[in-house]
CSV table of C-alpha atoms in Angstrom, one decimal:
chain,number,residue,atom,x,y,z
A,1,SER,CA,151.4,120.0,120.3
A,2,ILE,CA,152.8,122.8,118.2
A,3,GLY,CA,153.4,126.1,119.9
A,4,GLU,CA,154.1,129.5,118.5
A,5,CYS,CA,157.0,128.3,116.3
A,6,VAL,CA,159.0,125.1,116.0
A,7,MET,CA,162.3,125.1,114.2
A,8,ALA,CA,163.9,121.8,113.8
A,9,SER,CA,166.0,119.8,111.4
A,10,LYS,CA,163.9,116.7,112.0
A,11,ILE,CA,160.4,116.1,113.5
A,12,LYS,CA,159.6,112.5,114.1
A,13,VAL,CA,156.1,111.2,114.8
A,14,ASP,CA,155.7,107.4,115.2
A,15,THR,CA,152.0,107.2,115.9
A,16,LEU,CA,148.8,108.9,114.9
A,17,GLU,CA,148.7,112.3,116.7
A,18,THR,CA,146.3,115.1,116.6
A,19,VAL,CA,147.7,118.6,116.8
A,20,SER,CA,145.3,121.4,117.4
A,21,GLY,CA,145.8,125.2,117.7
A,22,SER,CA,147.8,127.3,115.4
A,23,GLY,CA,151.4,127.7,114.8
A,24,THR,CA,154.2,127.5,112.3
A,25,ILE,CA,156.6,124.8,111.3
A,26,ALA,CA,159.6,126.4,109.6
A,27,SER,CA,162.5,124.6,108.0
A,28,SER,CA,165.2,125.5,105.5
A,29,ASN,CA,165.0,121.8,104.3
A,30,PRO,CA,162.1,120.1,102.6
A,31,ILE,CA,159.5,118.6,105.0
A,32,THR,CA,158.6,115.0,103.9
A,33,VAL,CA,155.4,113.3,105.0
A,34,THR,CA,155.2,109.6,104.5
A,35,GLY,CA,151.7,108.4,104.7
A,36,ALA,CA,148.7,110.7,104.9
A,37,LEU,CA,148.6,114.3,106.0
A,38,THR,CA,145.2,115.6,107.0
A,39,ALA,CA,144.8,119.3,107.7
A,40,THR,CA,141.7,121.5,108.0
A,41,THR,CA,143.7,124.4,106.7
A,42,LEU,CA,147.0,124.8,105.1
A,43,VAL,CA,148.1,128.4,104.6
A,44,GLY,CA,150.4,129.6,101.8
A,45,ASN,CA,150.4,129.6,98.1
A,46,GLY,CA,151.2,125.9,97.7
A,47,ALA,CA,154.0,126.6,95.2
A,48,ALA,CA,156.4,124.2,96.9
A,49,VAL,CA,153.8,121.4,97.5
A,50,THR,CA,154.6,118.4,95.3
A,51,ASN,CA,153.3,114.9,94.7
A,52,VAL,CA,149.7,115.9,95.5
A,53,PRO,CA,147.3,113.5,93.7
A,54,GLU,CA,145.1,115.4,91.3
A,55,ASN,CA,141.8,113.5,91.2
A,56,GLY,CA,139.4,116.3,90.6
A,57,VAL,CA,136.9,116.4,87.7
A,58,GLY,CA,138.6,117.5,84.5
A,59,VAL,CA,142.2,116.9,85.7
A,60,GLY,CA,143.8,114.7,83.0
A,61,GLN,CA,140.4,114.1,81.4
A,62,THR,CA,138.9,114.9,78.0
A,63,TYR,CA,135.3,114.9,76.7
A,64,GLN,CA,134.5,111.7,74.8
A,65,ASN,CA,131.4,111.2,72.6
A,66,LEU,CA,130.1,107.8,73.7
A,67,THR,CA,126.8,108.0,71.9
A,68,ALA,CA,127.5,104.9,69.7
A,69,SER,CA,128.6,102.7,72.7
A,70,ARG,CA,126.0,103.7,75.3
A,71,ALA,CA,122.4,102.5,75.6
A,72,THR,CA,119.5,103.6,77.8
A,73,ASN,CA,118.3,101.4,80.7
A,74,THR,CA,121.8,99.8,80.8
A,75,GLN,CA,123.9,100.2,83.9
A,76,TYR,CA,127.5,101.3,83.6
A,77,THR,CA,130.3,101.7,86.3
A,78,ASN,CA,132.7,104.6,86.6
A,79,SER,CA,135.9,102.6,86.8
A,80,THR,CA,138.2,105.5,85.9
A,81,GLY,CA,139.4,106.1,89.5
A,82,LYS,CA,138.2,109.7,89.2
A,83,PRO,CA,134.8,111.4,89.2
A,84,ILE,CA,133.4,111.8,85.6
A,85,HIS,CA,130.9,114.4,84.2
A,86,THR,CA,128.2,113.1,82.0
A,87,THR,CA,126.0,115.1,79.6
A,88,ILE,CA,123.1,113.5,77.7
A,89,ILE,CA,120.8,115.1,75.2
A,90,ALA,CA,117.6,113.4,74.1
A,91,THR,CA,114.5,114.3,72.2
A,92,CYS,CA,111.2,113.2,73.6
A,93,GLY,CA,107.7,112.9,72.2
A,94,THR,CA,104.4,112.6,73.9
A,95,ASN,CA,104.4,110.9,77.3
A,96,ALA,CA,108.2,110.5,77.5
A,97,ASP,CA,110.2,110.2,80.7
A,98,ILE,CA,114.0,110.3,81.0
A,99,ARG,CA,116.2,110.6,84.1
A,100,MET,CA,119.7,109.6,85.3
A,101,GLN,CA,120.2,107.2,88.2
A,102,ILE,CA,123.5,107.1,90.1
A,103,GLN,CA,124.3,104.4,92.5
A,104,GLY,CA,120.6,103.5,92.6
A,105,VAL,CA,119.4,107.1,93.4
A,106,ASN,CA,117.3,109.0,90.9
A,107,MET,CA,118.8,112.4,90.2
A,108,PRO,CA,116.5,115.4,90.4
A,109,THR,CA,117.1,116.3,86.8
A,110,GLY,CA,114.8,114.8,84.3
A,111,LEU,CA,111.9,115.3,82.0
A,112,PHE,CA,108.4,114.2,81.6
A,113,THR,CA,106.5,115.7,78.7
A,114,ASN,CA,103.3,115.4,76.9
A,115,SER,CA,104.5,117.7,74.1
A,116,SER,CA,105.4,116.3,70.7
A,117,ASN,CA,108.7,118.3,70.6
A,118,GLY,CA,110.3,117.8,74.0
A,119,ARG,CA,114.1,118.1,74.3
A,120,VAL,CA,116.1,117.4,77.5
A,121,SER,CA,119.7,117.8,78.6
A,122,LEU,CA,120.9,115.8,81.6
A,123,SER,CA,124.2,116.6,83.3
A,124,ASN,CA,125.6,114.9,86.3
A,125,ILE,CA,128.8,114.1,88.2
A,126,VAL,CA,129.4,110.4,88.7
A,127,PRO,CA,131.8,109.6,91.6
A,128,ALA,CA,134.6,107.0,91.1
A,129,GLY,CA,133.3,103.5,91.5
A,130,HIS,CA,129.6,104.4,91.3
A,131,THR,CA,127.1,102.9,88.9
A,132,TYR,CA,125.0,105.0,86.6
A,133,LYS,CA,122.4,104.7,83.9
A,134,ILE,CA,119.8,106.6,81.9
A,135,ILE,CA,116.3,105.4,82.6
A,136,ILE,CA,113.6,106.0,80.1
A,137,GLY,CA,109.9,105.6,79.8
A,138,GLY,CA,107.9,106.1,76.6
A,139,SER,CA,110.0,106.7,73.6
A,140,PRO,CA,112.8,109.3,74.1
A,141,THR,CA,115.5,109.2,71.4
A,142,LEU,CA,119.1,109.6,72.7
A,143,GLN,CA,120.9,112.2,70.6
A,144,VAL,CA,124.2,112.7,72.3
A,145,TRP,CA,126.0,111.0,75.3
A,146,MET,CA,129.2,112.8,76.3
A,147,GLU,CA,131.5,112.0,79.2
A,148,LEU,CA,134.4,113.9,80.6
A,149,ARG,CA,136.7,111.0,81.6
C-alpha cells in the first residue's frame, strides 16, 4: 500500500492490486501506466495528464440535421462509439402520441394531445451501441430530427 509519500524512479506492479488510503506518489520523471488506471479521486489540475480518451457527449461531435434520412417507427443503432444527443420536433394533431424509445425502454418524455395544434420537442442521450427510435400513434408530423454525433 502507499504510505505518506513514495519517491521512486520506478514502481512496478505485475498483478492487479488495490491500494487504499491516501498518499502521494512523487516523481521528477513521467509516470506511465500501461493498461487501465482506476481511481476514485485524482487530485490536481490534470495539466500533465495526456492520452486520456475523450468520449463524452459533444467531444469531437457536431450537430447534424438528419430529418431527410430518419423515419418514425424505425429502429436505429448508435454505432458512433460515443453517446449521442438527439432532438426531435414534431407537430401533432388530434389524438397524436409520440415518444422516444432507447434500448427498448420508453423514455418519460413524450406527448399525447387531443388539441389540433400540438407541438412537441423530444431530447435524449443515446449511449454508444444502444438502439433508438421515435414511436408514433395517430398522425404526428416530424419537423426536425437533429443529432449531435
